[in-house]
């Protein structure tokens, strides 16, 4: 098995361990990632971290595997087509990229996150990247299009013009540039991506969860809506959390906890 799960209290770290291929994605790994995230979704864990072992996040779809396929096997890619109507979609080429989880996932990126690996990182809620990490639509060289959400998620993160430039040229995007344009949220020293992402995950996991998850849903669900329609969704998402958590939280503040922006004792 190339997919491993390490569980630490309320945080799961899901590891793609195929370093001999720079964690390029083959069908077994893709299936394994889907199974891991399905298990995370059903569990009591609150936040997941996705990390590639051996210094590479993911070099994309395994092109050596793809090149070895027979004509009949190549035709089987149609098995990943979206179904008609609202039936559940099969997994993406990179595994979980079509999943819509109810809980957050943080990508811990060391080294390359290119082609489909970039798409996999963008599927995550947050990207913590090492100084040596880099992104890029490297599949541009080989006639392979984005098919795991890259053309959808990249412009939402960096804007349409920059997304078009990065996608059409296929150039390398460094960690520093990624931070500047909004493709990642934090840069850390080489070797620290996993531990930093896990620390962030534990920070998120300790908060009252209903309110945090309500805000997460609102950010996703209101994209592209008018302000009025978006405000309706935000209000509806937050109402239960205020009733179940907010009033009690206000009471703890009134008792003296969490003053002056203190997040340590809440």
GROMACS .gro file of C-alpha atoms in nm:
model
  266
    1UNK     CA    1   0.000   0.000   0.000
    2UNK     CA    2   0.129   0.343  -0.094
    3UNK     CA    3  -0.119   0.532   0.126
    4UNK     CA    4  -0.070   0.548   0.501
    5UNK     CA    5  -0.264   0.720   0.778
    6UNK     CA    6  -0.110   0.846   1.100
    7UNK     CA    7  -0.362   0.950   1.365
    8UNK     CA    8  -0.279   1.202   1.636
    9UNK     CA    9  -0.582   1.284   1.850
   10UNK     CA   10  -0.816   1.491   1.630
   11UNK     CA   11  -0.573   1.528   1.338
   12UNK     CA   12  -0.504   1.266   1.073
   13UNK     CA   13  -0.199   1.285   0.846
   14UNK     CA   14  -0.260   1.103   0.519
   15UNK     CA   15   0.068   1.009   0.352
   16UNK     CA   16   0.132   0.925  -0.012
   17UNK     CA   17   0.440   0.706   0.012
   18UNK     CA   18   0.566   0.639  -0.338
   19UNK     CA   19   0.892   0.835  -0.336
   20UNK     CA   20   1.056   0.626  -0.609
   21UNK     CA   21   0.809   0.788  -0.850
   22UNK     CA   22   0.815   1.131  -0.678
   23UNK     CA   23   0.468   1.036  -0.557
   24UNK     CA   24   0.324   1.037  -0.908
   25UNK     CA   25  -0.031   0.906  -0.899
   26UNK     CA   26  -0.117   0.558  -1.024
   27UNK     CA   27  -0.464   0.398  -0.989
   28UNK     CA   28  -0.381   0.211  -0.669
   29UNK     CA   29  -0.262   0.531  -0.500
   30UNK     CA   30  -0.563   0.724  -0.627
   31UNK     CA   31  -0.801   0.459  -0.492
   32UNK     CA   32  -0.610   0.452  -0.164
   33UNK     CA   33  -0.635   0.828  -0.118
   34UNK     CA   34  -1.010   0.820  -0.179
   35UNK     CA   35  -1.051   0.542   0.077
   36UNK     CA   36  -0.840   0.735   0.328
   37UNK     CA   37  -1.041   1.054   0.291
   38UNK     CA   38  -1.369   0.864   0.303
   39UNK     CA   39  -1.255   0.718   0.634
   40UNK     CA   40  -1.151   1.065   0.756
   41UNK     CA   41  -1.491   1.208   0.661
   42UNK     CA   42  -1.671   0.939   0.864
   43UNK     CA   43  -1.437   0.961   1.163
   44UNK     CA   44  -1.429   1.187   1.467
   45UNK     CA   45  -1.108   1.349   1.338
   46UNK     CA   46  -1.147   1.719   1.273
   47UNK     CA   47  -0.866   1.813   1.033
   48UNK     CA   48  -0.652   1.616   0.787
   49UNK     CA   49  -0.305   1.688   0.654
   50UNK     CA   50  -0.201   1.553   0.313
   51UNK     CA   51   0.174   1.495   0.274
   52UNK     CA   52   0.398   1.323   0.023
   53UNK     CA   53   0.685   1.119   0.167
   54UNK     CA   54   1.042   1.145   0.045
   55UNK     CA   55   1.060   1.515  -0.040
   56UNK     CA   56   0.798   1.535  -0.316
   57UNK     CA   57   0.433   1.625  -0.275
   58UNK     CA   58   0.315   1.480  -0.607
   59UNK     CA   59   0.463   1.485  -0.957
   60UNK     CA   60   0.119   1.444  -1.114
   61UNK     CA   61  -0.036   1.158  -1.304
   62UNK     CA   62   0.208   0.870  -1.350
   63UNK     CA   63   0.305   0.916  -1.716
   64UNK     CA   64   0.515   0.598  -1.725
   65UNK     CA   65   0.205   0.407  -1.621
   66UNK     CA   66  -0.005   0.594  -1.879
   67UNK     CA   67   0.242   0.522  -2.157
   68UNK     CA   68   0.233   0.149  -2.080
   69UNK     CA   69  -0.142   0.113  -2.133
   70UNK     CA   70  -0.285  -0.078  -2.427
   71UNK     CA   71  -0.547   0.081  -2.653
   72UNK     CA   72  -0.823  -0.103  -2.469
   73UNK     CA   73  -0.686   0.008  -2.133
   74UNK     CA   74  -0.661   0.368  -2.255
   75UNK     CA   75  -1.030   0.359  -2.343
   76UNK     CA   76  -1.109   0.278  -1.981
   77UNK     CA   77  -1.035   0.640  -1.890
   78UNK     CA   78  -1.398   0.698  -1.989
   79UNK     CA   79  -1.490   0.515  -1.668
   80UNK     CA   80  -1.404   0.841  -1.489
   81UNK     CA   81  -1.670   1.038  -1.681
   82UNK     CA   82  -1.918   1.231  -1.472
   83UNK     CA   83  -2.258   1.058  -1.464
   84UNK     CA   84  -2.573   1.219  -1.596
   85UNK     CA   85  -2.779   1.387  -1.324
   86UNK     CA   86  -2.685   1.401  -0.959
   87UNK     CA   87  -2.537   1.053  -0.919
   88UNK     CA   88  -2.204   1.045  -0.733
   89UNK     CA   89  -1.902   1.101  -0.957
   90UNK     CA   90  -1.623   0.844  -0.976
   91UNK     CA   91  -1.286   0.944  -0.834
   92UNK     CA   92  -1.065   1.182  -1.026
   93UNK     CA   93  -0.743   1.077  -1.196
   94UNK     CA   94  -0.557   1.206  -0.889
   95UNK     CA   95  -0.800   1.042  -0.645
   96UNK     CA   96  -1.002   1.269  -0.414
   97UNK     CA   97  -1.012   1.580  -0.633
   98UNK     CA   98  -1.388   1.549  -0.690
   99UNK     CA   99  -1.472   1.484  -0.325
  100UNK     CA  100  -1.653   1.754  -0.129
  101UNK     CA  101  -1.556   1.697   0.231
  102UNK     CA  102  -1.731   1.860   0.524
  103UNK     CA  103  -1.401   1.903   0.713
  104UNK     CA  104  -1.077   2.085   0.628
  105UNK     CA  105  -0.766   1.941   0.465
  106UNK     CA  106  -0.424   2.108   0.469
  107UNK     CA  107  -0.165   2.027   0.203
  108UNK     CA  108   0.193   1.999   0.333
  109UNK     CA  109   0.406   2.057   0.023
  110UNK     CA  110   0.774   1.977  -0.011
  111UNK     CA  111   0.939   1.976  -0.353
  112UNK     CA  112   0.724   1.940  -0.664
  113UNK     CA  113   0.348   1.976  -0.671
  114UNK     CA  114   0.316   1.984  -1.047
  115UNK     CA  115   0.058   1.898  -1.311
  116UNK     CA  116  -0.199   1.681  -1.133
  117UNK     CA  117  -0.004   1.724  -0.811
  118UNK     CA  118  -0.075   2.096  -0.831
  119UNK     CA  119  -0.442   2.014  -0.880
  120UNK     CA  120  -0.433   1.785  -0.576
  121UNK     CA  121  -0.279   2.062  -0.364
  122UNK     CA  122  -0.542   2.310  -0.483
  123UNK     CA  123  -0.817   2.066  -0.380
  124UNK     CA  124  -0.702   2.112  -0.021
  125UNK     CA  125  -0.832   2.406   0.182
  126UNK     CA  126  -0.488   2.546   0.270
  127UNK     CA  127  -0.136   2.493   0.134
  128UNK     CA  128   0.168   2.507   0.365
  129UNK     CA  129   0.476   2.491   0.144
  130UNK     CA  130   0.848   2.451   0.205
  131UNK     CA  131   1.090   2.701   0.057
  132UNK     CA  132   1.196   2.443  -0.203
  133UNK     CA  133   0.840   2.366  -0.312
  134UNK     CA  134   0.715   2.459  -0.655
  135UNK     CA  135   0.404   2.436  -0.866
  136UNK     CA  136   0.348   2.428  -1.240
  137UNK     CA  137   0.130   2.288  -1.515
  138UNK     CA  138   0.420   2.074  -1.634
  139UNK     CA  139   0.181   1.847  -1.823
  140UNK     CA  140   0.160   2.130  -2.081
  141UNK     CA  141   0.464   1.973  -2.250
  142UNK     CA  142   0.296   1.640  -2.315
  143UNK     CA  143  -0.051   1.727  -2.443
  144UNK     CA  144  -0.223   1.642  -2.117
  145UNK     CA  145  -0.491   1.890  -2.002
  146UNK     CA  146  -0.597   1.980  -1.652
  147UNK     CA  147  -0.876   1.742  -1.553
  148UNK     CA  148  -0.871   1.732  -1.173
  149UNK     CA  149  -1.001   2.080  -1.099
  150UNK     CA  150  -0.697   2.284  -1.196
  151UNK     CA  151  -0.876   2.498  -1.453
  152UNK     CA  152  -1.156   2.557  -1.201
  153UNK     CA  153  -0.966   2.617  -0.879
  154UNK     CA  154  -0.658   2.804  -1.002
  155UNK     CA  155  -0.844   3.117  -1.123
  156UNK     CA  156  -1.043   3.121  -0.797
  157UNK     CA  157  -0.716   3.134  -0.605
  158UNK     CA  158  -0.503   3.368  -0.818
  159UNK     CA  159  -0.740   3.540  -1.063
  160UNK     CA  160  -0.820   3.466  -1.424
  161UNK     CA  161  -0.532   3.643  -1.596
  162UNK     CA  162  -0.260   3.491  -1.379
  163UNK     CA  163  -0.427   3.150  -1.401
  164UNK     CA  164  -0.427   3.169  -1.781
  165UNK     CA  165  -0.062   3.271  -1.791
  166UNK     CA  166   0.048   2.990  -1.555
  167UNK     CA  167  -0.168   2.732  -1.731
  168UNK     CA  168  -0.085   2.818  -2.092
  169UNK     CA  169   0.291   2.855  -2.042
  170UNK     CA  170   0.327   2.559  -1.803
  171UNK     CA  171   0.614   2.740  -1.631
  172UNK     CA  172   0.755   2.671  -1.286
  173UNK     CA  173   0.600   2.871  -1.001
  174UNK     CA  174   0.827   2.904  -0.699
  175UNK     CA  175   0.714   2.894  -0.337
  176UNK     CA  176   0.777   3.266  -0.299
  177UNK     CA  177   0.573   3.358  -0.606
  178UNK     CA  178   0.300   3.116  -0.499
  179UNK     CA  179   0.271   3.302  -0.170
  180UNK     CA  180   0.265   3.640  -0.342
  181UNK     CA  181  -0.019   3.546  -0.578
  182UNK     CA  182  -0.230   3.347  -0.330
  183UNK     CA  183  -0.152   2.995  -0.451
  184UNK     CA  184  -0.022   2.906  -0.105
  185UNK     CA  185  -0.088   3.045   0.240
  186UNK     CA  186   0.237   2.986   0.431
  187UNK     CA  187   0.607   2.926   0.353
  188UNK     CA  188   0.825   2.731   0.597
  189UNK     CA  189   1.185   2.602   0.598
  190UNK     CA  190   1.267   2.292   0.396
  191UNK     CA  191   1.162   1.983   0.588
  192UNK     CA  192   0.907   2.164   0.804
  193UNK     CA  193   0.598   2.152   0.582
  194UNK     CA  194   0.445   1.849   0.751
  195UNK     CA  195   0.507   1.959   1.111
  196UNK     CA  196   0.389   2.313   1.038
  197UNK     CA  197   0.073   2.188   0.866
  198UNK     CA  198   0.005   1.952   1.156
  199UNK     CA  199   0.052   2.236   1.406
  200UNK     CA  200  -0.198   2.444   1.211
  201UNK     CA  201  -0.437   2.148   1.198
  202UNK     CA  202  -0.426   2.105   1.577
  203UNK     CA  203  -0.491   2.478   1.619
  204UNK     CA  204  -0.801   2.454   1.399
  205UNK     CA  205  -0.915   2.133   1.568
  206UNK     CA  206  -0.924   2.287   1.916
  207UNK     CA  207  -1.181   2.556   1.829
  208UNK     CA  208  -1.559   2.512   1.863
  209UNK     CA  209  -1.623   2.317   1.544
  210UNK     CA  210  -1.974   2.413   1.438
  211UNK     CA  211  -1.887   2.780   1.392
  212UNK     CA  212  -1.560   2.707   1.213
  213UNK     CA  213  -1.725   2.461   0.976
  214UNK     CA  214  -2.014   2.701   0.915
  215UNK     CA  215  -1.769   2.972   0.809
  216UNK     CA  216  -1.584   2.723   0.587
  217UNK     CA  217  -1.908   2.622   0.415
  218UNK     CA  218  -2.006   2.984   0.362
  219UNK     CA  219  -1.677   3.067   0.192
  220UNK     CA  220  -1.723   2.780  -0.052
  221UNK     CA  221  -2.099   2.805  -0.105
  222UNK     CA  222  -2.118   3.181  -0.166
  223UNK     CA  223  -1.857   3.195  -0.442
  224UNK     CA  224  -1.996   3.382  -0.742
  225UNK     CA  225  -2.326   3.481  -0.580
  226UNK     CA  226  -2.461   3.830  -0.538
  227UNK     CA  227  -2.388   3.991  -0.203
  228UNK     CA  228  -2.751   3.958  -0.092
  229UNK     CA  229  -2.779   3.591  -0.184
  230UNK     CA  230  -2.440   3.520  -0.027
  231UNK     CA  231  -2.542   3.693   0.296
  232UNK     CA  232  -2.850   3.471   0.317
  233UNK     CA  233  -2.636   3.159   0.297
  234UNK     CA  234  -2.387   3.292   0.549
  235UNK     CA  235  -2.666   3.367   0.795
  236UNK     CA  236  -2.830   3.027   0.749
  237UNK     CA  237  -2.498   2.843   0.788
  238UNK     CA  238  -2.409   3.027   1.107
  239UNK     CA  239  -2.741   3.025   1.290
  240UNK     CA  240  -2.716   2.679   1.446
  241UNK     CA  241  -2.356   2.740   1.550
  242UNK     CA  242  -2.450   3.061   1.731
  243UNK     CA  243  -2.722   2.878   1.921
  244UNK     CA  244  -2.510   2.573   2.005
  245UNK     CA  245  -2.171   2.736   2.061
  246UNK     CA  246  -2.183   3.113   2.042
  247UNK     CA  247  -2.380   3.199   2.352
  248UNK     CA  248  -2.172   2.960   2.564
  249UNK     CA  249  -1.857   3.110   2.416
  250UNK     CA  250  -1.974   3.458   2.506
  251UNK     CA  251  -2.020   3.333   2.861
  252UNK     CA  252  -1.662   3.207   2.876
  253UNK     CA  253  -1.538   3.543   2.753
  254UNK     CA  254  -1.745   3.722   3.016
  255UNK     CA  255  -1.578   3.502   3.278
  256UNK     CA  256  -1.238   3.630   3.169
  257UNK     CA  257  -1.109   3.379   2.913
  258UNK     CA  258  -0.950   3.472   2.580
  259UNK     CA  259  -0.908   3.843   2.647
  260UNK     CA  260  -0.690   4.068   2.427
  261UNK     CA  261  -0.679   3.818   2.142
  262UNK     CA  262  -0.549   3.530   2.352
  263UNK     CA  263  -0.613   3.203   2.167
  264UNK     CA  264  -0.438   2.986   2.424
  265UNK     CA  265  -0.706   2.961   2.692
  266UNK     CA  266  -1.056   2.947   2.548
   0.00000   0.00000   0.00000
